[in-house]
Amino acid sequence: MTTRALKKSTAKPRKPTRAARAKGPGLKARLAKGPGLMARLAKGPVICAEGYVFELERRGYLQAGAFVPEVLIEHPEVVEQLHRDFVHAGSDVTQALTYYVHREKLRVIGREKDLLPMNRMALSIAKKVARETGTLFAGDICNTNIYDPGDKKALKEVDRIFEEQVGWAAEAGVDYIVAETYSWGAEALLALAAIKKYSKVPAVVTVCFHREEQLRDGWSAAEACKRLEDAGADVVGLNCHRGPDTMMPLLKEIRKAVKCHVAALPVPYRTTAEQPSFMSLTDPCCGDARAFPTGLDPFVCTRSEMYDFGREAYALGINYLGICCGAGPHHIRALAEGLGRHPEASKYTADMSRHAFFGTNKKIRKVQTDYRSRL
Ligand SMILES: [Zn+2]
């Protein structure tokens, strides 16, 4: 505890000033859990900011390649701040950063002994932020990278990975669990089965499409999501790999195929019909080199593109909306505003009327506005 915080806590309690009240939710709000995921989805959209791993990589706290969030041990305060940044920007969910904190990924980087501490740390940071901000507290499991339908030993290990991560999330008291980024539909079904067996919370299960419009098992988006719905998933849909333009056609098929809530969390990149996934994008400025993962900057969607994506998806009847790898708080704010929200960060949404050259404000001098066409 800092000296300042210590002083604060021993000071005589006073009635909060208006400024203090405006600063954030009061104690009551902070302790209240509020309605759960399904109740919120029944009333309207739920926004879930993701893409923590990419954002932490950009900030210099995580290595591209393995993409394991070692930052949980080395700089937990950075993870907490990122959660807060996304909530400030409009996320209704604080999702524990347990993506790629599973046995197989830790084996790849030689940190297997940190499996439990890293999972516990991710869950405790997210829980703290969720409970303090009144957002939903989500657990997370993901692609194992060892799933192989013909390898019984690997399948057993996949089950073990799901069982232990779901167990830790359930112990931590998550409000629901996300199972995400499966390019094998059958692996997604195993993840769902684990959520149902080892927890009592709703399951959001999303699969992902690379170049082909079929999963590695050959299932279409509609077929995969229907199978997941039939197996008891509460929300089904797509996350990652595809940008808004190349995810949208698949979402339309899913919305027609299932009755349950649908999730859509694209990457904020301008994927095309020729290069429909962010891993397939090549950059003509650099000898057509593969842009993934650290050369994707020229392909980043603007805020208005994410604003439009949210509106379009919601109009289709898709209530669980978010953005995956590449998302920054500015994207989340735009998505939220597209849905008619006004998160705290909207206080600073652009207002060009005050700009030095482009502004329309009366206080902007003519000497500046006259120069506009020469900028
Ligand atoms: Zn992603």
mmCIF file of N, CA and C in Angstrom, residues 288-371:
data_model
loop_
_atom_site.group_PDB
_atom_site.id
_atom_site.type_symbol
_atom_site.label_atom_id
_atom_site.label_comp_id
_atom_site.label_asym_id
_atom_site.label_seq_id
_atom_site.Cartn_x
_atom_site.Cartn_y
_atom_site.Cartn_z
ATOM 1 N N ASP A 288 5.233 -8.310 -50.667
ATOM 2 C CA ASP A 288 4.149 -9.260 -50.416
ATOM 3 C C ASP A 288 4.473 -10.232 -49.280
ATOM 4 N N ALA A 289 5.195 -9.742 -48.297
ATOM 5 C CA ALA A 289 5.513 -10.582 -47.134
ATOM 6 C C ALA A 289 4.254 -10.786 -46.300
ATOM 7 N N ARG A 290 4.217 -11.917 -45.602
ATOM 8 C CA ARG A 290 3.086 -12.178 -44.708
ATOM 9 C C ARG A 290 3.080 -11.103 -43.613
ATOM 10 N N ALA A 291 1.932 -10.495 -43.411
ATOM 11 C CA ALA A 291 1.848 -9.394 -42.441
ATOM 12 C C ALA A 291 1.722 -9.896 -41.002
ATOM 13 N N PHE A 292 1.156 -11.055 -40.801
ATOM 14 C CA PHE A 292 0.948 -11.621 -39.467
ATOM 15 C C PHE A 292 2.273 -12.000 -38.835
ATOM 16 N N PRO A 293 2.495 -11.756 -37.555
ATOM 17 C CA PRO A 293 1.609 -11.020 -36.669
ATOM 18 C C PRO A 293 2.034 -9.575 -36.421
ATOM 19 N N THR A 294 3.294 -9.220 -36.766
ATOM 20 C CA THR A 294 3.760 -7.899 -36.339
ATOM 21 C C THR A 294 3.782 -6.855 -37.455
ATOM 22 N N GLY A 295 3.308 -7.242 -38.650
ATOM 23 C CA GLY A 295 3.275 -6.259 -39.739
ATOM 24 C C GLY A 295 1.849 -5.938 -40.154
ATOM 25 N N LEU A 296 0.915 -6.133 -39.248
ATOM 26 C CA LEU A 296 -0.500 -5.953 -39.605
ATOM 27 C C LEU A 296 -0.963 -4.497 -39.549
ATOM 28 N N ASP A 297 -0.098 -3.617 -39.059
ATOM 29 C CA ASP A 297 -0.520 -2.221 -38.851
ATOM 30 C C ASP A 297 -1.186 -1.554 -40.062
ATOM 31 N N PRO A 298 -0.684 -1.756 -41.296
ATOM 32 C CA PRO A 298 -1.353 -1.061 -42.419
ATOM 33 C C PRO A 298 -2.767 -1.560 -42.697
ATOM 34 N N PHE A 299 -3.149 -2.666 -42.083
ATOM 35 C CA PHE A 299 -4.469 -3.245 -42.357
ATOM 36 C C PHE A 299 -5.508 -2.968 -41.259
ATOM 37 N N VAL A 300 -5.101 -2.222 -40.246
ATOM 38 C CA VAL A 300 -6.008 -2.013 -39.095
ATOM 39 C C VAL A 300 -7.277 -1.259 -39.503
ATOM 40 N N CYS A 301 -8.406 -1.747 -39.047
ATOM 41 C CA CYS A 301 -9.682 -1.075 -39.306
ATOM 42 C C CYS A 301 -9.742 0.239 -38.533
ATOM 43 N N THR A 302 -10.472 1.173 -39.106
ATOM 44 C CA THR A 302 -10.673 2.432 -38.400
ATOM 45 C C THR A 302 -11.780 2.251 -37.358
ATOM 46 N N ARG A 303 -11.912 3.252 -36.530
ATOM 47 C CA ARG A 303 -12.980 3.226 -35.524
ATOM 48 C C ARG A 303 -14.342 3.148 -36.200
ATOM 49 N N SER A 304 -14.491 3.901 -37.296
ATOM 50 C CA SER A 304 -15.824 3.927 -37.913
ATOM 51 C C SER A 304 -16.169 2.572 -38.541
ATOM 52 N N GLU A 305 -15.150 1.840 -38.979
ATOM 53 C CA GLU A 305 -15.437 0.501 -39.505
ATOM 54 C C GLU A 305 -15.940 -0.420 -38.389
ATOM 55 N N MET A 306 -15.370 -0.292 -37.196
ATOM 56 C CA MET A 306 -15.826 -1.137 -36.084
ATOM 57 C C MET A 306 -17.200 -0.672 -35.574
ATOM 58 N N TYR A 307 -17.424 0.617 -35.652
ATOM 59 C CA TYR A 307 -18.745 1.185 -35.309
ATOM 60 C C TYR A 307 -19.799 0.561 -36.225
ATOM 61 N N ASP A 308 -19.494 0.553 -37.530
ATOM 62 C CA ASP A 308 -20.440 0.001 -38.509
ATOM 63 C C ASP A 308 -20.623 -1.504 -38.331
ATOM 64 N N PHE A 309 -19.532 -2.190 -38.027
ATOM 65 C CA PHE A 309 -19.635 -3.636 -37.846
ATOM 66 C C PHE A 309 -20.607 -3.972 -36.704
ATOM 67 N N GLY A 310 -20.446 -3.291 -35.593
ATOM 68 C CA GLY A 310 -21.310 -3.547 -34.432
ATOM 69 C C GLY A 310 -22.780 -3.324 -34.760
ATOM 70 N N ARG A 311 -23.039 -2.253 -35.443
ATOM 71 C CA ARG A 311 -24.443 -1.924 -35.807
ATOM 72 C C ARG A 311 -25.018 -2.981 -36.743
ATOM 73 N N GLU A 312 -24.217 -3.348 -37.722
ATOM 74 C CA GLU A 312 -24.709 -4.303 -38.714
ATOM 75 C C GLU A 312 -24.963 -5.672 -38.078
ATOM 76 N N ALA A 313 -24.023 -6.101 -37.250
ATOM 77 C CA ALA A 313 -24.172 -7.413 -36.606
ATOM 78 C C ALA A 313 -25.368 -7.408 -35.659
ATOM 79 N N TYR A 314 -25.527 -6.335 -34.907
ATOM 80 C CA TYR A 314 -26.649 -6.260 -33.962
ATOM 81 C C TYR A 314 -27.989 -6.249 -34.714
ATOM 82 N N ALA A 315 -28.002 -5.558 -35.840
ATOM 83 C CA ALA A 315 -29.237 -5.522 -36.654
ATOM 84 C C ALA A 315 -29.588 -6.909 -37.188
ATOM 85 N N LEU A 316 -28.586 -7.747 -37.330
ATOM 86 C CA LEU A 316 -28.834 -9.125 -37.793
ATOM 87 C C LEU A 316 -29.408 -10.006 -36.686
ATOM 88 N N GLY A 317 -29.340 -9.508 -35.450
ATOM 89 C CA GLY A 317 -29.819 -10.299 -34.319
ATOM 90 C C GLY A 317 -28.687 -10.952 -33.553
ATOM 91 N N ILE A 318 -27.503 -10.384 -33.669
ATOM 92 C CA ILE A 318 -26.342 -10.904 -32.940
ATOM 93 C C ILE A 318 -26.114 -10.020 -31.717
ATOM 94 N N ASN A 319 -26.241 -10.628 -30.532
ATOM 95 C CA ASN A 319 -26.199 -9.832 -29.297
ATOM 96 C C ASN A 319 -24.868 -9.857 -28.561
ATOM 97 N N TYR A 320 -24.063 -10.867 -28.809
ATOM 98 C CA TYR A 320 -22.785 -10.958 -28.091
ATOM 99 C C TYR A 320 -21.710 -10.449 -29.038
ATOM 100 N N LEU A 321 -21.220 -9.250 -28.760
ATOM 101 C CA LEU A 321 -20.337 -8.576 -29.715
ATOM 102 C C LEU A 321 -19.022 -8.177 -29.075
ATOM 103 N N GLY A 322 -17.965 -8.355 -29.830
ATOM 104 C CA GLY A 322 -16.665 -7.952 -29.308
ATOM 105 C C GLY A 322 -15.660 -7.866 -30.428
ATOM 106 N N ILE A 323 -14.409 -7.680 -30.051
ATOM 107 C CA ILE A 323 -13.331 -7.611 -31.042
ATOM 108 C C ILE A 323 -12.181 -8.433 -30.493
ATOM 109 N N CYS A 324 -11.535 -9.180 -31.388
ATOM 110 C CA CYS A 324 -10.462 -10.077 -30.955
ATOM 111 C C CYS A 324 -9.092 -9.449 -31.249
ATOM 112 N N CYS A 325 -8.103 -10.283 -31.522
ATOM 113 C CA CYS A 325 -6.713 -9.844 -31.652
ATOM 114 C C CYS A 325 -6.546 -8.582 -32.502
ATOM 115 N N GLY A 326 -5.920 -7.583 -31.939
ATOM 116 C CA GLY A 326 -5.702 -6.328 -32.640
ATOM 117 C C GLY A 326 -6.555 -5.205 -32.078
ATOM 118 N N ALA A 327 -7.553 -5.569 -31.263
ATOM 119 C CA ALA A 327 -8.457 -4.551 -30.716
ATOM 120 C C ALA A 327 -7.727 -3.647 -29.737
ATOM 121 N N GLY A 328 -7.992 -2.382 -29.850
ATOM 122 C CA GLY A 328 -7.532 -1.419 -28.849
ATOM 123 C C GLY A 328 -8.765 -0.799 -28.215
ATOM 124 N N PRO A 329 -8.588 -0.116 -27.092
ATOM 125 C CA PRO A 329 -9.740 0.514 -26.440
ATOM 126 C C PRO A 329 -10.533 1.433 -27.378
ATOM 127 N N HIS A 330 -9.843 2.084 -28.331
ATOM 128 C CA HIS A 330 -10.561 2.985 -29.248
ATOM 129 C C HIS A 330 -11.545 2.213 -30.119
ATOM 130 N N HIS A 331 -11.190 0.962 -30.467
ATOM 131 C CA HIS A 331 -12.121 0.132 -31.252
ATOM 132 C C HIS A 331 -13.340 -0.247 -30.412
ATOM 133 N N ILE A 332 -13.085 -0.595 -29.169
ATOM 134 C CA ILE A 332 -14.187 -1.017 -28.290
ATOM 135 C C ILE A 332 -15.150 0.158 -28.069
ATOM 136 N N ARG A 333 -14.600 1.330 -27.853
ATOM 137 C CA ARG A 333 -15.456 2.506 -27.675
ATOM 138 C C ARG A 333 -16.314 2.741 -28.914
ATOM 139 N N ALA A 334 -15.720 2.599 -30.102
ATOM 140 C CA ALA A 334 -16.478 2.804 -31.341
ATOM 141 C C ALA A 334 -17.590 1.764 -31.470
ATOM 142 N N LEU A 335 -17.270 0.519 -31.138
ATOM 143 C CA LEU A 335 -18.275 -0.549 -31.187
ATOM 144 C C LEU A 335 -19.426 -0.212 -30.225
ATOM 145 N N ALA A 336 -19.066 0.204 -29.031
ATOM 146 C CA ALA A 336 -20.085 0.540 -28.024
ATOM 147 C C ALA A 336 -20.951 1.708 -28.492
ATOM 148 N N GLU A 337 -20.314 2.709 -29.065
ATOM 149 C CA GLU A 337 -21.077 3.871 -29.522
ATOM 150 C C GLU A 337 -21.989 3.498 -30.691
ATOM 151 N N GLY A 338 -21.540 2.567 -31.513
ATOM 152 C CA GLY A 338 -22.379 2.089 -32.618
ATOM 153 C C GLY A 338 -23.655 1.435 -32.120
ATOM 154 N N LEU A 339 -23.580 0.914 -30.892
ATOM 155 C CA LEU A 339 -24.749 0.265 -30.303
ATOM 156 C C LEU A 339 -25.542 1.243 -29.430
ATOM 157 N N GLY A 340 -25.202 2.519 -29.554
ATOM 158 C CA GLY A 340 -25.942 3.544 -28.821
ATOM 159 C C GLY A 340 -25.482 3.741 -27.393
ATOM 160 N N ARG A 341 -24.348 3.177 -27.047
ATOM 161 C CA ARG A 341 -23.828 3.316 -25.684
ATOM 162 C C ARG A 341 -23.002 4.597 -25.547
ATOM 163 N N HIS A 342 -22.813 4.974 -24.305
ATOM 164 C CA HIS A 342 -21.977 6.140 -24.033
ATOM 165 C C HIS A 342 -21.051 5.794 -22.864
ATOM 166 N N PRO A 343 -20.019 4.950 -23.136
ATOM 167 C CA PRO A 343 -19.114 4.566 -22.046
ATOM 168 C C PRO A 343 -18.331 5.771 -21.526
ATOM 169 N N GLU A 344 -17.673 5.573 -20.395
ATOM 170 C CA GLU A 344 -16.906 6.680 -19.792
ATOM 171 C C GLU A 344 -15.934 7.313 -20.781
ATOM 172 N N ALA A 345 -15.312 6.463 -21.606
ATOM 173 C CA ALA A 345 -14.309 6.981 -22.550
ATOM 174 C C ALA A 345 -14.928 7.872 -23.622
ATOM 175 N N SER A 346 -16.254 7.828 -23.760
ATOM 176 C CA SER A 346 -16.902 8.672 -24.781
ATOM 177 C C SER A 346 -16.781 10.155 -24.451
ATOM 178 N N LYS A 347 -16.418 10.441 -23.205
ATOM 179 C CA LYS A 347 -16.172 11.839 -22.831
ATOM 180 C C LYS A 347 -15.117 12.446 -23.758
ATOM 181 N N TYR A 348 -14.215 11.579 -24.254
ATOM 182 C CA TYR A 348 -13.125 12.067 -25.097
ATOM 183 C C TYR A 348 -13.228 11.619 -26.554
ATOM 184 N N THR A 349 -14.430 11.240 -26.963
ATOM 185 C CA THR A 349 -14.615 10.912 -28.379
ATOM 186 C C THR A 349 -14.341 12.176 -29.207
ATOM 187 N N ALA A 350 -13.745 11.977 -30.381
ATOM 188 C CA ALA A 350 -13.279 13.108 -31.193
ATOM 189 C C ALA A 350 -14.348 14.178 -31.402
ATOM 190 N N ASP A 351 -13.909 15.430 -31.318
ATOM 191 C CA ASP A 351 -14.782 16.574 -31.620
ATOM 192 C C ASP A 351 -13.950 17.552 -32.446
ATOM 193 N N MET A 352 -14.049 17.408 -33.752
ATOM 194 C CA MET A 352 -13.202 18.197 -34.649
ATOM 195 C C MET A 352 -13.645 19.657 -34.751
ATOM 196 N N SER A 353 -14.784 20.003 -34.125
ATOM 197 C CA SER A 353 -15.221 21.404 -34.177
ATOM 198 C C SER A 353 -14.200 22.307 -33.466
ATOM 199 N N ARG A 354 -13.365 21.711 -32.622
ATOM 200 C CA ARG A 354 -12.382 22.495 -31.885
ATOM 201 C C ARG A 354 -10.977 22.393 -32.484
ATOM 202 N N HIS A 355 -10.875 21.793 -33.629
ATOM 203 C CA HIS A 355 -9.540 21.597 -34.223
ATOM 204 C C HIS A 355 -8.954 22.925 -34.726
ATOM 205 N N ALA A 356 -7.634 23.024 -34.637
ATOM 206 C CA ALA A 356 -6.946 24.274 -34.978
ATOM 207 C C ALA A 356 -7.190 24.736 -36.420
ATOM 208 N N PHE A 357 -7.354 23.793 -37.349
ATOM 209 C CA PHE A 357 -7.569 24.167 -38.754
ATOM 210 C C PHE A 357 -8.965 23.796 -39.251
ATOM 211 N N PHE A 358 -9.418 22.598 -38.868
ATOM 212 C CA PHE A 358 -10.698 22.098 -39.397
ATOM 213 C C PHE A 358 -11.898 22.504 -38.542
ATOM 214 N N GLY A 359 -11.639 23.106 -37.398
ATOM 215 C CA GLY A 359 -12.709 23.412 -36.453
ATOM 216 C C GLY A 359 -13.726 24.419 -36.972
ATOM 217 N N THR A 360 -14.936 24.306 -36.425
ATOM 218 C CA THR A 360 -16.003 25.247 -36.775
ATOM 219 C C THR A 360 -16.306 26.162 -35.601
ATOM 220 N N ASN A 361 -15.643 25.914 -34.498
ATOM 221 C CA ASN A 361 -15.839 26.715 -33.298
ATOM 222 C C ASN A 361 -15.521 28.189 -33.609
ATOM 223 N N LYS A 362 -16.330 29.067 -33.077
ATOM 224 C CA LYS A 362 -16.169 30.509 -33.346
ATOM 225 C C LYS A 362 -14.808 31.045 -32.907
ATOM 226 N N LYS A 363 -14.229 30.370 -31.921
ATOM 227 C CA LYS A 363 -12.947 30.859 -31.389
ATOM 228 C C LYS A 363 -11.756 30.508 -32.283
ATOM 229 N N ILE A 364 -11.976 29.676 -33.287
ATOM 230 C CA ILE A 364 -10.866 29.342 -34.189
ATOM 231 C C ILE A 364 -10.672 30.520 -35.149
ATOM 232 N N ARG A 365 -9.442 31.008 -35.213
ATOM 233 C CA ARG A 365 -9.158 32.201 -36.040
ATOM 234 C C ARG A 365 -9.250 31.905 -37.534
ATOM 235 N N LYS A 366 -9.674 32.930 -38.265
ATOM 236 C CA LYS A 366 -9.818 32.811 -39.721
ATOM 237 C C LYS A 366 -8.470 32.525 -40.399
ATOM 238 N N VAL A 367 -7.409 33.057 -39.806
ATOM 239 C CA VAL A 367 -6.072 32.825 -40.380
ATOM 240 C C VAL A 367 -5.760 31.325 -40.460
ATOM 241 N N GLN A 368 -6.399 30.568 -39.570
ATOM 242 C CA GLN A 368 -6.199 29.115 -39.563
ATOM 243 C C GLN A 368 -7.151 28.425 -40.550
ATOM 244 N N THR A 369 -8.425 28.767 -40.457
ATOM 245 C CA THR A 369 -9.406 28.074 -41.310
ATOM 246 C C THR A 369 -9.170 28.397 -42.790
ATOM 247 N N ASP A 370 -8.666 29.571 -43.084
ATOM 248 C CA ASP A 370 -8.364 29.936 -44.484
ATOM 249 C C ASP A 370 -7.238 29.088 -45.059
ATOM 250 N N TYR A 371 -6.421 28.572 -44.182
ATOM 251 C CA TYR A 371 -5.247 27.808 -44.608
ATOM 252 C C TYR A 371 -5.577 26.321 -44.845
#
